[in-house]
mmCIF file with all atom_site columns, C-alpha atoms in Angstrom:
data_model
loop_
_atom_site.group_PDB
_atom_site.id
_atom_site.type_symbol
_atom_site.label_atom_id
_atom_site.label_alt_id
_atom_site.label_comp_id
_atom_site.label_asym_id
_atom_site.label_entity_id
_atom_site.label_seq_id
_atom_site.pdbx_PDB_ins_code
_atom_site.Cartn_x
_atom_site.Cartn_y
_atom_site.Cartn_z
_atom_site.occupancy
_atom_site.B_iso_or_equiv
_atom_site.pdbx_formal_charge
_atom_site.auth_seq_id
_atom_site.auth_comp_id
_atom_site.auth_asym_id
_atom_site.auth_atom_id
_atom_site.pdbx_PDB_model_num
ATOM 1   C CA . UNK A 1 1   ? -2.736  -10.234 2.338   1.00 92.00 ? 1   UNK A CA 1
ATOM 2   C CA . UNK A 1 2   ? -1.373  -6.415  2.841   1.00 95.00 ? 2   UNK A CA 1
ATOM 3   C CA . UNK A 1 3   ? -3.380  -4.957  5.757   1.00 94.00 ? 3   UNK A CA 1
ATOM 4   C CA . UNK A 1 4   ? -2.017  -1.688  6.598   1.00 95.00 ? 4   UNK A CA 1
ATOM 5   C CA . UNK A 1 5   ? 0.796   -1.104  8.246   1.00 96.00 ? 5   UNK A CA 1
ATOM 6   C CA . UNK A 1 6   ? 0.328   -4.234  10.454  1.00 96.00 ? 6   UNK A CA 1
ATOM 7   C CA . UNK A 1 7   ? 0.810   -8.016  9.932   1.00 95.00 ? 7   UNK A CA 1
ATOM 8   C CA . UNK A 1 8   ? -1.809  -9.260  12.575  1.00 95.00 ? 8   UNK A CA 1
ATOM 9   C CA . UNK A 1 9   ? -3.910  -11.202 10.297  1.00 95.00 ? 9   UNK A CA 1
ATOM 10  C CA . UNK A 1 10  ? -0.868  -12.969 8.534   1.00 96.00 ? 10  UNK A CA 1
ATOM 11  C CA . UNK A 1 11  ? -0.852  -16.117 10.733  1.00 95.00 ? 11  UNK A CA 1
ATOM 12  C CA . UNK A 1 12  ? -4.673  -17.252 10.285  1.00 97.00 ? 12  UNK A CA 1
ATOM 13  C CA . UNK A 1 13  ? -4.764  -15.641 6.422   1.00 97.00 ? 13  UNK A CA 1
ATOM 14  C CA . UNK A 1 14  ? -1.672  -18.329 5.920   1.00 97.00 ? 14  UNK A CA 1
ATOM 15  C CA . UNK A 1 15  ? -3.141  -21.703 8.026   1.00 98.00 ? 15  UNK A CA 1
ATOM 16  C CA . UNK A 1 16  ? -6.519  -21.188 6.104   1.00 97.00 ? 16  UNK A CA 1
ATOM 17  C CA . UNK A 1 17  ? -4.834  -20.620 2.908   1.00 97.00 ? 17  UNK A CA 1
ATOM 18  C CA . UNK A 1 18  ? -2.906  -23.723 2.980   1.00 97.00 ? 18  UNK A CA 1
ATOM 19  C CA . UNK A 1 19  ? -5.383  -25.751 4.530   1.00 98.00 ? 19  UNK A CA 1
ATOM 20  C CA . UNK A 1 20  ? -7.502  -24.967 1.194   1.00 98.00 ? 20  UNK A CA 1
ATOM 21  C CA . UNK A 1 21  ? -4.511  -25.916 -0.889  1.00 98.00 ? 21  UNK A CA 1
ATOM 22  C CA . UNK A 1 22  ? -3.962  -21.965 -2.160  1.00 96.00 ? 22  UNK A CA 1
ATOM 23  C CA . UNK A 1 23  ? -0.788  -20.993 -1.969  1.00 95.00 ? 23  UNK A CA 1
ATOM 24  C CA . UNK A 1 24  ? -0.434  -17.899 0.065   1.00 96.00 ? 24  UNK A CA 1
ATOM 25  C CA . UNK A 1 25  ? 1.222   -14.549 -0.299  1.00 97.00 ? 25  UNK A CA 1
ATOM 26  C CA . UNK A 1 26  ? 2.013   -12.511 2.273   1.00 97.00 ? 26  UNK A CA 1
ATOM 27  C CA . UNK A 1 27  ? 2.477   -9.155  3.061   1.00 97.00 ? 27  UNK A CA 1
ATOM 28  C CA . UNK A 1 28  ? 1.892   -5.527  4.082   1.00 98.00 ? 28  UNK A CA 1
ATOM 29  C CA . UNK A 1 29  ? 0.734   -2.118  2.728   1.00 98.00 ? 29  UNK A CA 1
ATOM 30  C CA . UNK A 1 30  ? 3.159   -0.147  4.495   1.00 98.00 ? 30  UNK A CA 1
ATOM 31  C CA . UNK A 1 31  ? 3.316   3.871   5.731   1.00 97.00 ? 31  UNK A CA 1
ATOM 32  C CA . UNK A 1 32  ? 6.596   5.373   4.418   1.00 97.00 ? 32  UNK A CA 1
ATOM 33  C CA . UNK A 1 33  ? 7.543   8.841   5.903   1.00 96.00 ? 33  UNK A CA 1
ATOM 34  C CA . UNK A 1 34  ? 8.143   11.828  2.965   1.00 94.00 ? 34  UNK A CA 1
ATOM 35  C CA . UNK A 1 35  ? 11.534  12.347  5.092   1.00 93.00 ? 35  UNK A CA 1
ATOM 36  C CA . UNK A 1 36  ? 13.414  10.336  8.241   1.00 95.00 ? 36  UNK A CA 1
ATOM 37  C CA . UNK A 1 37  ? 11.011  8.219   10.444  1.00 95.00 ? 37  UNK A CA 1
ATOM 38  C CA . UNK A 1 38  ? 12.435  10.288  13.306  1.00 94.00 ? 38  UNK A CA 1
ATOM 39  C CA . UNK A 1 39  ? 11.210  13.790  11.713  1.00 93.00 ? 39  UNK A CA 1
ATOM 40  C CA . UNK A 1 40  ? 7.555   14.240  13.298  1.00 90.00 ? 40  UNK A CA 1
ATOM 41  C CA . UNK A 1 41  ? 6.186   17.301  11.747  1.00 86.00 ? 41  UNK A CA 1
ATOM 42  C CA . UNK A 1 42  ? 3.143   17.683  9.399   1.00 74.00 ? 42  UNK A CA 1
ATOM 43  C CA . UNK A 1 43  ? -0.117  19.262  9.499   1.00 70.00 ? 43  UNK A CA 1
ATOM 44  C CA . UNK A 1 44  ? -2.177  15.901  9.682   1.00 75.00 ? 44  UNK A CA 1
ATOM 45  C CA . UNK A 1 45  ? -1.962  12.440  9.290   1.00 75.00 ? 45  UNK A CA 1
ATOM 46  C CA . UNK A 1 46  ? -2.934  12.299  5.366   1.00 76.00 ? 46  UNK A CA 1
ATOM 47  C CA . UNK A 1 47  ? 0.741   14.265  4.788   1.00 81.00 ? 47  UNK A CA 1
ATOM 48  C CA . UNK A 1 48  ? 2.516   11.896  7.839   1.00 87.00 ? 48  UNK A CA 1
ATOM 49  C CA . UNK A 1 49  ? 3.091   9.055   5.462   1.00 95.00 ? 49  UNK A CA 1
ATOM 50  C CA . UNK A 1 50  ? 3.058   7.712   1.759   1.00 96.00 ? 50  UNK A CA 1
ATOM 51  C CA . UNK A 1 51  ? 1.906   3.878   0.969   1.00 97.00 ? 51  UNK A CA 1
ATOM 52  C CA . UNK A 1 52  ? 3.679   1.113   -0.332  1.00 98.00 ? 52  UNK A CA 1
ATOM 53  C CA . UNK A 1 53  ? 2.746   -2.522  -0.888  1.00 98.00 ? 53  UNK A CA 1
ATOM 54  C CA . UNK A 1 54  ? 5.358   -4.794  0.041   1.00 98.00 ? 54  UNK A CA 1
ATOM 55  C CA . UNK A 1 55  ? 5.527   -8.972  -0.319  1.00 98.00 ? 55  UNK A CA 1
ATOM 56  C CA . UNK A 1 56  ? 7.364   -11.944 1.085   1.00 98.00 ? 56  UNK A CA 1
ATOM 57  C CA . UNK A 1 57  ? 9.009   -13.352 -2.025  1.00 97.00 ? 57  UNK A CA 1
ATOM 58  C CA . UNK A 1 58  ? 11.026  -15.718 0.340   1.00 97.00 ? 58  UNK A CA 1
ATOM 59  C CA . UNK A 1 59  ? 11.711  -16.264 4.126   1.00 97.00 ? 59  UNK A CA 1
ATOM 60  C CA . UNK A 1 60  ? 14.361  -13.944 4.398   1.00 98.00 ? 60  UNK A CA 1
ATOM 61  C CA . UNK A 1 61  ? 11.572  -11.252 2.831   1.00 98.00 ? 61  UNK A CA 1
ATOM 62  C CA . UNK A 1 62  ? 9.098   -12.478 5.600   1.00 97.00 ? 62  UNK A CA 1
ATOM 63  C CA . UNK A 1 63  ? 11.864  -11.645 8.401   1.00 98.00 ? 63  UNK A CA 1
ATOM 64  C CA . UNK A 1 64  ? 12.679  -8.793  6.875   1.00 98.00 ? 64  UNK A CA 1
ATOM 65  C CA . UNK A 1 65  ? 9.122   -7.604  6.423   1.00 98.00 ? 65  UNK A CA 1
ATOM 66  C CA . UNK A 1 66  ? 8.688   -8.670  10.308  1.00 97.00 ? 66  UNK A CA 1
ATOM 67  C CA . UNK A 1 67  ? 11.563  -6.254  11.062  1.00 98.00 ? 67  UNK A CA 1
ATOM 68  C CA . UNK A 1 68  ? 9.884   -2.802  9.080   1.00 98.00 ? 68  UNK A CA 1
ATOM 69  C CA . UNK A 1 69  ? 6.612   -3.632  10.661  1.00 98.00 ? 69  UNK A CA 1
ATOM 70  C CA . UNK A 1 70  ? 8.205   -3.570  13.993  1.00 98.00 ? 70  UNK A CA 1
ATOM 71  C CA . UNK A 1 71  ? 10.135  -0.909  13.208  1.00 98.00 ? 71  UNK A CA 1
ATOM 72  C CA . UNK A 1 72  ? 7.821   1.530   12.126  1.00 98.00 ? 72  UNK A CA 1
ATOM 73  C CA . UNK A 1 73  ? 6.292   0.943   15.122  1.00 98.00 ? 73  UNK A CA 1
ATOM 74  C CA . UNK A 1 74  ? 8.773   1.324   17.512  1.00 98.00 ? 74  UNK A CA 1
ATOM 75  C CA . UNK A 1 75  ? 11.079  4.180   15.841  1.00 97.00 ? 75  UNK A CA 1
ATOM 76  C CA . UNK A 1 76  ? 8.640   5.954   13.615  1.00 96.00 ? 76  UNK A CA 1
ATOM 77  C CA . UNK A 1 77  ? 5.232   5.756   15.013  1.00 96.00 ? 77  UNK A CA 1
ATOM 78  C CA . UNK A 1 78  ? 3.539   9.442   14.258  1.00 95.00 ? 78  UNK A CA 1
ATOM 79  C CA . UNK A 1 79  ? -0.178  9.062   13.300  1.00 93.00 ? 79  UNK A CA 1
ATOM 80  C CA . UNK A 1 80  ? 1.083   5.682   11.778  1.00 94.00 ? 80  UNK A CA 1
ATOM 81  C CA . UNK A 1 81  ? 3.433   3.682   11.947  1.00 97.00 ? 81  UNK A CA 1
ATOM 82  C CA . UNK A 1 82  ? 6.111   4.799   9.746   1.00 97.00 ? 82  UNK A CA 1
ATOM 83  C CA . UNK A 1 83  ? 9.500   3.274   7.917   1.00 98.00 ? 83  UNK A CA 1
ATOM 84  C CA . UNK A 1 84  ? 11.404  5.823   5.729   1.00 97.00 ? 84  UNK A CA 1
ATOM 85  C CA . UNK A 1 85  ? 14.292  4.877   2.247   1.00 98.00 ? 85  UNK A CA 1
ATOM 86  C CA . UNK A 1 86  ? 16.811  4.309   5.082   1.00 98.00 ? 86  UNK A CA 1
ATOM 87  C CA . UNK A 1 87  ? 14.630  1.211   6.550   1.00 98.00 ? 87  UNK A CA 1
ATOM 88  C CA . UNK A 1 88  ? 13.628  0.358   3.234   1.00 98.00 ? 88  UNK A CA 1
ATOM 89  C CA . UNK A 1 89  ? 17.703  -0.240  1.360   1.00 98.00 ? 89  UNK A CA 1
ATOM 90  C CA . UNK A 1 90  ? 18.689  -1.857  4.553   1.00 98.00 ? 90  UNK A CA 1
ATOM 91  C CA . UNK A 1 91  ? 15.804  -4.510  4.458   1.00 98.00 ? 91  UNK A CA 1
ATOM 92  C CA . UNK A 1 92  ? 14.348  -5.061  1.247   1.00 98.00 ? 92  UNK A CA 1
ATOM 93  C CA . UNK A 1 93  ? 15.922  -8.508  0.746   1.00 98.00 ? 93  UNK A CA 1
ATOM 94  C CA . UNK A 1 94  ? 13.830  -11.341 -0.054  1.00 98.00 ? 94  UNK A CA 1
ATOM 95  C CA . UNK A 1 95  ? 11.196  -8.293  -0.321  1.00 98.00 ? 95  UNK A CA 1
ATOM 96  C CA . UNK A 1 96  ? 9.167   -7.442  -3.682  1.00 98.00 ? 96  UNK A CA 1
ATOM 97  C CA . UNK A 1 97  ? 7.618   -3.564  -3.623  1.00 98.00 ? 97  UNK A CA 1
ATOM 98  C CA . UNK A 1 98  ? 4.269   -2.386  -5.745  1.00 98.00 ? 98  UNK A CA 1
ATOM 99  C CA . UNK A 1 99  ? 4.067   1.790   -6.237  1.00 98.00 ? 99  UNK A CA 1
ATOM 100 C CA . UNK A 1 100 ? 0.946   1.458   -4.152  1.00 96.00 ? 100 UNK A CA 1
ATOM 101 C CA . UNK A 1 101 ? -2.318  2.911   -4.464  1.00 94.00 ? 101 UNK A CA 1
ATOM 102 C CA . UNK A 1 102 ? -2.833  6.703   -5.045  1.00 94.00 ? 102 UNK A CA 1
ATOM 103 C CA . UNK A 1 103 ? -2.072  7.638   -1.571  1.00 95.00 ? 103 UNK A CA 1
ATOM 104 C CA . UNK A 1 104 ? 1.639   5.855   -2.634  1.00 97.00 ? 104 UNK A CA 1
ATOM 105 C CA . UNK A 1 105 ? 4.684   8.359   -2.774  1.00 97.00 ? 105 UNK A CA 1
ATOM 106 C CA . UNK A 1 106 ? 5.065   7.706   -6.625  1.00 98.00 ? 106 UNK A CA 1
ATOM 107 C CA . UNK A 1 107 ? 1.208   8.191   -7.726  1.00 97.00 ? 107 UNK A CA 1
ATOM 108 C CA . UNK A 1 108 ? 1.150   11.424  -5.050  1.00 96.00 ? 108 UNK A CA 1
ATOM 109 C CA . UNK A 1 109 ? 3.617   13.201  -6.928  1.00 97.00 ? 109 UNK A CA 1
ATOM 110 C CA . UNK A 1 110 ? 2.129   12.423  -10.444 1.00 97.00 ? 110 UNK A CA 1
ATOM 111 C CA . UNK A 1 111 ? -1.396  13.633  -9.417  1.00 95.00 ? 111 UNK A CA 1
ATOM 112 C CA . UNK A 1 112 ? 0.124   16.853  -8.092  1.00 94.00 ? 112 UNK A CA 1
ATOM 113 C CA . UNK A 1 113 ? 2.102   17.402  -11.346 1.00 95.00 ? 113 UNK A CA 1
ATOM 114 C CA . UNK A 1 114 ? 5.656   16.396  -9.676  1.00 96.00 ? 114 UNK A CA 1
ATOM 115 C CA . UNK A 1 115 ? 6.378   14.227  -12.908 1.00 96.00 ? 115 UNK A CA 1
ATOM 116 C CA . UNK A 1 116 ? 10.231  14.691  -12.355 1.00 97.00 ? 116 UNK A CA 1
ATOM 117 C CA . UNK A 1 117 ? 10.764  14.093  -8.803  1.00 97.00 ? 117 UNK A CA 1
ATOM 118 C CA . UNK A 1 118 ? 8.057   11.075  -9.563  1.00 98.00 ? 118 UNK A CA 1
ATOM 119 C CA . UNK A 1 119 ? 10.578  10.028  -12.277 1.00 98.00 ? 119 UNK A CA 1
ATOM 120 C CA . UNK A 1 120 ? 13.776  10.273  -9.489  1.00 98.00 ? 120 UNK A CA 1
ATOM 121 C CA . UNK A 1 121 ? 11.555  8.199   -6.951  1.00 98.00 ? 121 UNK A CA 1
ATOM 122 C CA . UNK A 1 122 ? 11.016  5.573   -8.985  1.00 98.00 ? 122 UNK A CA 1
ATOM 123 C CA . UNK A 1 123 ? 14.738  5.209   -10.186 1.00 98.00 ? 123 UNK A CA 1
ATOM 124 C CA . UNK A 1 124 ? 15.275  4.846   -6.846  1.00 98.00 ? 124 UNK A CA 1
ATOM 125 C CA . UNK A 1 125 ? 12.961  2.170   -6.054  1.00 98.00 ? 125 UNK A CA 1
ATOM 126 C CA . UNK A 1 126 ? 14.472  0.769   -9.232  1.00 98.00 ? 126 UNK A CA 1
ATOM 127 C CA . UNK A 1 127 ? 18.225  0.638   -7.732  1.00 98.00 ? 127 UNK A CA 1
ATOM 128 C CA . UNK A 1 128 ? 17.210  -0.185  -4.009  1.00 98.00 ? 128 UNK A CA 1
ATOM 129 C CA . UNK A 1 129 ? 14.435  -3.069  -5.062  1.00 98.00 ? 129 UNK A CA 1
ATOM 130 C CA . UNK A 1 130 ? 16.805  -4.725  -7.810  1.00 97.00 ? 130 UNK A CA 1
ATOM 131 C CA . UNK A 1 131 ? 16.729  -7.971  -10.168 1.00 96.00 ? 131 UNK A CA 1
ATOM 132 C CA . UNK A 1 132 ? 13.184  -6.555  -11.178 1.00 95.00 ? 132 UNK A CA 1
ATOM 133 C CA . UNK A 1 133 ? 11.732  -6.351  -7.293  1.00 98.00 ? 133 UNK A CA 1
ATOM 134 C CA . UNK A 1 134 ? 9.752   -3.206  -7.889  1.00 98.00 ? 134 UNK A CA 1
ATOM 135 C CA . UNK A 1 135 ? 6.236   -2.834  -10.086 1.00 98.00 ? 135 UNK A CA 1
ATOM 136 C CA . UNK A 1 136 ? 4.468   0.371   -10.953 1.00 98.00 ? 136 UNK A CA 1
ATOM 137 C CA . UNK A 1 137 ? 0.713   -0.719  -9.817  1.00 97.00 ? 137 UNK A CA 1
ATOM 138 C CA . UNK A 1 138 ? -2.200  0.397   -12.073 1.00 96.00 ? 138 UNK A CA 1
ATOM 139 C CA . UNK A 1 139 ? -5.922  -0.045  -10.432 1.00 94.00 ? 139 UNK A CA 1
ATOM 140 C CA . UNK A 1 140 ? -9.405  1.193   -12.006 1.00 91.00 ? 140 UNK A CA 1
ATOM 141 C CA . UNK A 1 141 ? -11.673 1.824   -9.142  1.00 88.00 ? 141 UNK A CA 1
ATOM 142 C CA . UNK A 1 142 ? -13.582 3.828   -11.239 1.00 87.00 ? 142 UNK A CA 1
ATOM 143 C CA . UNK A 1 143 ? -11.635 7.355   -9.750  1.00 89.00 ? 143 UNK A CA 1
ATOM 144 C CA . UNK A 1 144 ? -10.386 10.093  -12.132 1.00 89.00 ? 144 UNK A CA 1
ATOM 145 C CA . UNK A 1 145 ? -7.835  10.371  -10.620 1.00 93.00 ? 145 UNK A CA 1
ATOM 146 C CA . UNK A 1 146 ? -6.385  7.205   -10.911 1.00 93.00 ? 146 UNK A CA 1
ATOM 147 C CA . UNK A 1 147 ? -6.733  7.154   -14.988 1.00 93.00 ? 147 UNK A CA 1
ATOM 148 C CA . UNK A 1 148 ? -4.378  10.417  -14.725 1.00 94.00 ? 148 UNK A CA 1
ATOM 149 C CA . UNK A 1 149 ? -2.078  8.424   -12.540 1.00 97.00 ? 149 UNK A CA 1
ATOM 150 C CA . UNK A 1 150 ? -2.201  5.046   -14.841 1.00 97.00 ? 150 UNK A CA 1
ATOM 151 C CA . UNK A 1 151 ? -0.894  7.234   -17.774 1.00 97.00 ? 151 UNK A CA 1
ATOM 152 C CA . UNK A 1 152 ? 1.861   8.581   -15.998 1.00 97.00 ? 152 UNK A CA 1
ATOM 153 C CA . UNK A 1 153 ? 2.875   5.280   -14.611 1.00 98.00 ? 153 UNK A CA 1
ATOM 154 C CA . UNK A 1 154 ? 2.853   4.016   -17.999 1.00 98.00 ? 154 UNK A CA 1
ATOM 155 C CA . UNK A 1 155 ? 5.170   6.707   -19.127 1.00 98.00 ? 155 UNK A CA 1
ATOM 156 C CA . UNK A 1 156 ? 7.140   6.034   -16.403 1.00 98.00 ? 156 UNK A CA 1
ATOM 157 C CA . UNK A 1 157 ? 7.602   2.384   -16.672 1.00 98.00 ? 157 UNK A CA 1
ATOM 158 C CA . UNK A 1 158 ? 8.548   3.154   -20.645 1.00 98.00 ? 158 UNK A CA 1
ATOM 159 C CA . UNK A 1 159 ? 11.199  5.395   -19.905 1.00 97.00 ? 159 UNK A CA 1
ATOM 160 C CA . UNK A 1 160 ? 12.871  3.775   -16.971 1.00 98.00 ? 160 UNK A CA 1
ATOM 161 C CA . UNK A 1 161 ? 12.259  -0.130  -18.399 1.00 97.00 ? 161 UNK A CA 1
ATOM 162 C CA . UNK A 1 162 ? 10.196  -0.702  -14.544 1.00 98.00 ? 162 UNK A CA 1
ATOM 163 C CA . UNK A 1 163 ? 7.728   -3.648  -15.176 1.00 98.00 ? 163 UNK A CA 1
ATOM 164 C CA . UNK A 1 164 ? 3.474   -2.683  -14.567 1.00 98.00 ? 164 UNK A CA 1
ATOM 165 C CA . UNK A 1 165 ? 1.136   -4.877  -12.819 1.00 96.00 ? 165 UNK A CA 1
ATOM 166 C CA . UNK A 1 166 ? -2.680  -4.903  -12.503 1.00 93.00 ? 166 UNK A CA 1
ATOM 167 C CA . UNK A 1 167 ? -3.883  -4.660  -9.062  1.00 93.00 ? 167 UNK A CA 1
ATOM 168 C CA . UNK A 1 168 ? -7.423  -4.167  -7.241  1.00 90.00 ? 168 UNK A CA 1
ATOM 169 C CA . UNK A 1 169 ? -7.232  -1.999  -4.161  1.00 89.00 ? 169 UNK A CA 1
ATOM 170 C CA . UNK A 1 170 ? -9.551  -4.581  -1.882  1.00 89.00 ? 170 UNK A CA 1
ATOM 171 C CA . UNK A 1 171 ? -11.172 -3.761  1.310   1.00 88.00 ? 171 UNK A CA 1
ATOM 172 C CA . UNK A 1 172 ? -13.803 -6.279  1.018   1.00 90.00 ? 172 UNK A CA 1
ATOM 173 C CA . UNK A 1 173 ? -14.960 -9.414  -0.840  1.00 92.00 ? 173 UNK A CA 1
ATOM 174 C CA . UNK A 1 174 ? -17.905 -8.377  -2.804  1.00 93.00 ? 174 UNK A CA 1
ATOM 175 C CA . UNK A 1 175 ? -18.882 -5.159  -4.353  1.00 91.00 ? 175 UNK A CA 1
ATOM 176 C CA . UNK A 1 176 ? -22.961 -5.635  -2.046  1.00 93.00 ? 176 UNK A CA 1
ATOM 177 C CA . UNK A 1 177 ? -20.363 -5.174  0.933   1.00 93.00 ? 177 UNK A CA 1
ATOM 178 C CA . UNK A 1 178 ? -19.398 -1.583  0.386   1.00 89.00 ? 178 UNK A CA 1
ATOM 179 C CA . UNK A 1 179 ? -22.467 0.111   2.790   1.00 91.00 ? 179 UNK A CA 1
ATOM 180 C CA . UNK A 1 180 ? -21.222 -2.711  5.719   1.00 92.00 ? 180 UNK A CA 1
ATOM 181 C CA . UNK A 1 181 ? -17.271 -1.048  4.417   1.00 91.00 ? 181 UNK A CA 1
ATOM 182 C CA . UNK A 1 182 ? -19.208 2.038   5.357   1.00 90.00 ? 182 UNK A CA 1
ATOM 183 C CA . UNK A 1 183 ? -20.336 1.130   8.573   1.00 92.00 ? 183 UNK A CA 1
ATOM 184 C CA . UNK A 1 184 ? -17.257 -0.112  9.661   1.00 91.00 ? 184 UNK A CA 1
ATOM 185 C CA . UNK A 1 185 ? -15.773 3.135   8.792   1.00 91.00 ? 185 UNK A CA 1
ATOM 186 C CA . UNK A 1 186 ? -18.169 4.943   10.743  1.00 93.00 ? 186 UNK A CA 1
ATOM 187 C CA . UNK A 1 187 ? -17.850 2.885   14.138  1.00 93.00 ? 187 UNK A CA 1
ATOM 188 C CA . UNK A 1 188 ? -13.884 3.213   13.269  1.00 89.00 ? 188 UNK A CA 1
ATOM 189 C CA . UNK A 1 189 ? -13.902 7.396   13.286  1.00 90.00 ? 189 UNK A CA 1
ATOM 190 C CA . UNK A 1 190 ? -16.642 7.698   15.568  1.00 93.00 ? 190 UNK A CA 1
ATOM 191 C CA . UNK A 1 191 ? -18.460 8.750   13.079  1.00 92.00 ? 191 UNK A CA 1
ATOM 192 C CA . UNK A 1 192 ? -22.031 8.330   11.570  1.00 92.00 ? 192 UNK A CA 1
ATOM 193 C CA . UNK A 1 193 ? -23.670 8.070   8.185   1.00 90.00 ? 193 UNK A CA 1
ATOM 194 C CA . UNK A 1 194 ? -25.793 10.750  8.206   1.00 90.00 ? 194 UNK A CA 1
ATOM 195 C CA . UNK A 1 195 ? -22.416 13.163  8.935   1.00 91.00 ? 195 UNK A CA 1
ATOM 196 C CA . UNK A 1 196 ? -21.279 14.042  5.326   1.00 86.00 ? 196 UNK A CA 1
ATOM 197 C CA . UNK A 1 197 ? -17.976 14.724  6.095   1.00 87.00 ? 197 UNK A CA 1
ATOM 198 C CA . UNK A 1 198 ? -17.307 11.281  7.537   1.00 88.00 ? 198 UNK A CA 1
ATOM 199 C CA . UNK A 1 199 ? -14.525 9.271   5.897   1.00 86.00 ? 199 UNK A CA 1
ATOM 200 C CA . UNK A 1 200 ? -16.602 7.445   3.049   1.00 85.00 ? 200 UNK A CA 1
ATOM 201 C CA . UNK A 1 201 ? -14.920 5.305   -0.182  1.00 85.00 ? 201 UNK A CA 1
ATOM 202 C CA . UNK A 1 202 ? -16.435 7.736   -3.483  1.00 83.00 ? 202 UNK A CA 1
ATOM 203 C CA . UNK A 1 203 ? -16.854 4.370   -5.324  1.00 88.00 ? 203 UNK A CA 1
ATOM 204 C CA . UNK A 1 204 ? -18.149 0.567   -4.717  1.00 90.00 ? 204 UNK A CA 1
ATOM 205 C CA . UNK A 1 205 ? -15.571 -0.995  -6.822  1.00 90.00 ? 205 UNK A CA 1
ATOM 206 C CA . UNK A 1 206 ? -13.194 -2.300  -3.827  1.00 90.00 ? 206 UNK A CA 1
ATOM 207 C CA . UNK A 1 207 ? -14.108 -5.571  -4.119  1.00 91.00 ? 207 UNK A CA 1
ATOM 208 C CA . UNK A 1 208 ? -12.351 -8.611  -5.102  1.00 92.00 ? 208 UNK A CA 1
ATOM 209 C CA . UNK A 1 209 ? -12.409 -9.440  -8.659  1.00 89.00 ? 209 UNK A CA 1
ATOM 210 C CA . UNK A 1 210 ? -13.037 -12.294 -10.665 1.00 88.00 ? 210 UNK A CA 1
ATOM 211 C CA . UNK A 1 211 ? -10.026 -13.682 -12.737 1.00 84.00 ? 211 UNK A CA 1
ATOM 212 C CA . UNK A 1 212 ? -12.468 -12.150 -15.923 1.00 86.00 ? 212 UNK A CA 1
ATOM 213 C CA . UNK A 1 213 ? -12.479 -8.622  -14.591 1.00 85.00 ? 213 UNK A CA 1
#
């Protein structure tokens, strides 16, 4: 479980988990500020913060996860809340980190042709996240975007030896719930359906998926 930027569903995701005998994994998909968590300045909230999927390997990972949650809300709250690299090398123990989405600071740069300082961001994440703690993420939501991503990823994880895994960005459980997704969106901005500049997913596909897909 990786709700964004809070952990608020952890506790009943993890009784109802266990009480079905799954094992559960938790953890967060997290707003990282492009500069210090202090440093408040941007011309909206889509440049305030990257995204980056981090999960509880062990206990200490879970505290330590507890801690950045809190943290970005207390110290670098600015549209979201925020942690920056500082929060991140003191408290990644226990803690394994995904590249995130294509709103995460790794796929930004590669869709706006940054390959190099993508390259230097992700040898960091290397160093900070180490003993093989940090994954370059490839989805397929059926964006074009993302395809352009996956192949830089791919390059990137061949060059600097970083492990890929296959993830599905999931906001809910079945693909007939994307118009209640939409909806919820709408009663979330204020927003209706018939307003075509609402806040609207461009696909259906984020769904859970079978083991198969």
């Amino acid at each position: 479980l990786t709700d964004h930027g809070n952990m608020f569903g952890a506790l009943e995701f993890y009784r109802e988990a266990v009480r079905h005998d799954i094992r559960p994994i938790l953890g967060c998909e997290i707003y990282v500020a492009p500069e210090s968590r202090f440093k408040k300045e941007s011309t909206g909230a889509k440049e305030a913060a990257y995204h980056l999927v981090l999960l509880a390997h062990d206990y200490t990972g879970y505290l330590n996860l507890l801690r950045l949650v809190s943290l970005a809300h207390l110290e670098g709250f600015y549209y979201r809340p925020r942690v920056d690299h500082e929060l991140l090398d003191q408290c990644n123990k226990g803690l394994i980190a995904l590249s995130s989405c294509l709103k995460g600071e790794i796929p930004s740069l590669l869709l706006h042709g940054q390959r190099e300082q993508a390259a230097a961001t992700a040898a960091w994440f290397k160093e900070t996240f180490t003993d093989n703690r940090f994954y370059l993420e490839l989805q397929d939501n059926g964006l074009s975007e993302q395809k352009l991503v996956n192949q830089g990823l791919l390059d990137l994880s061949s060059s600097l030896g970083i492990p890929v895994v296959a993830t599905n960005d999931c906001h809910y459980l079945s693909r007939d719930d994307a118009m209640l997704q939409d909806v919820l969106l709408c009663i979330q901005t204020g927003k209706t359906l018939k307003d075509p500049n609402r806040m609207k997913f461009s696909t259906d596909e984020f769904y859970v998926r079978s083991p198969e897909e």
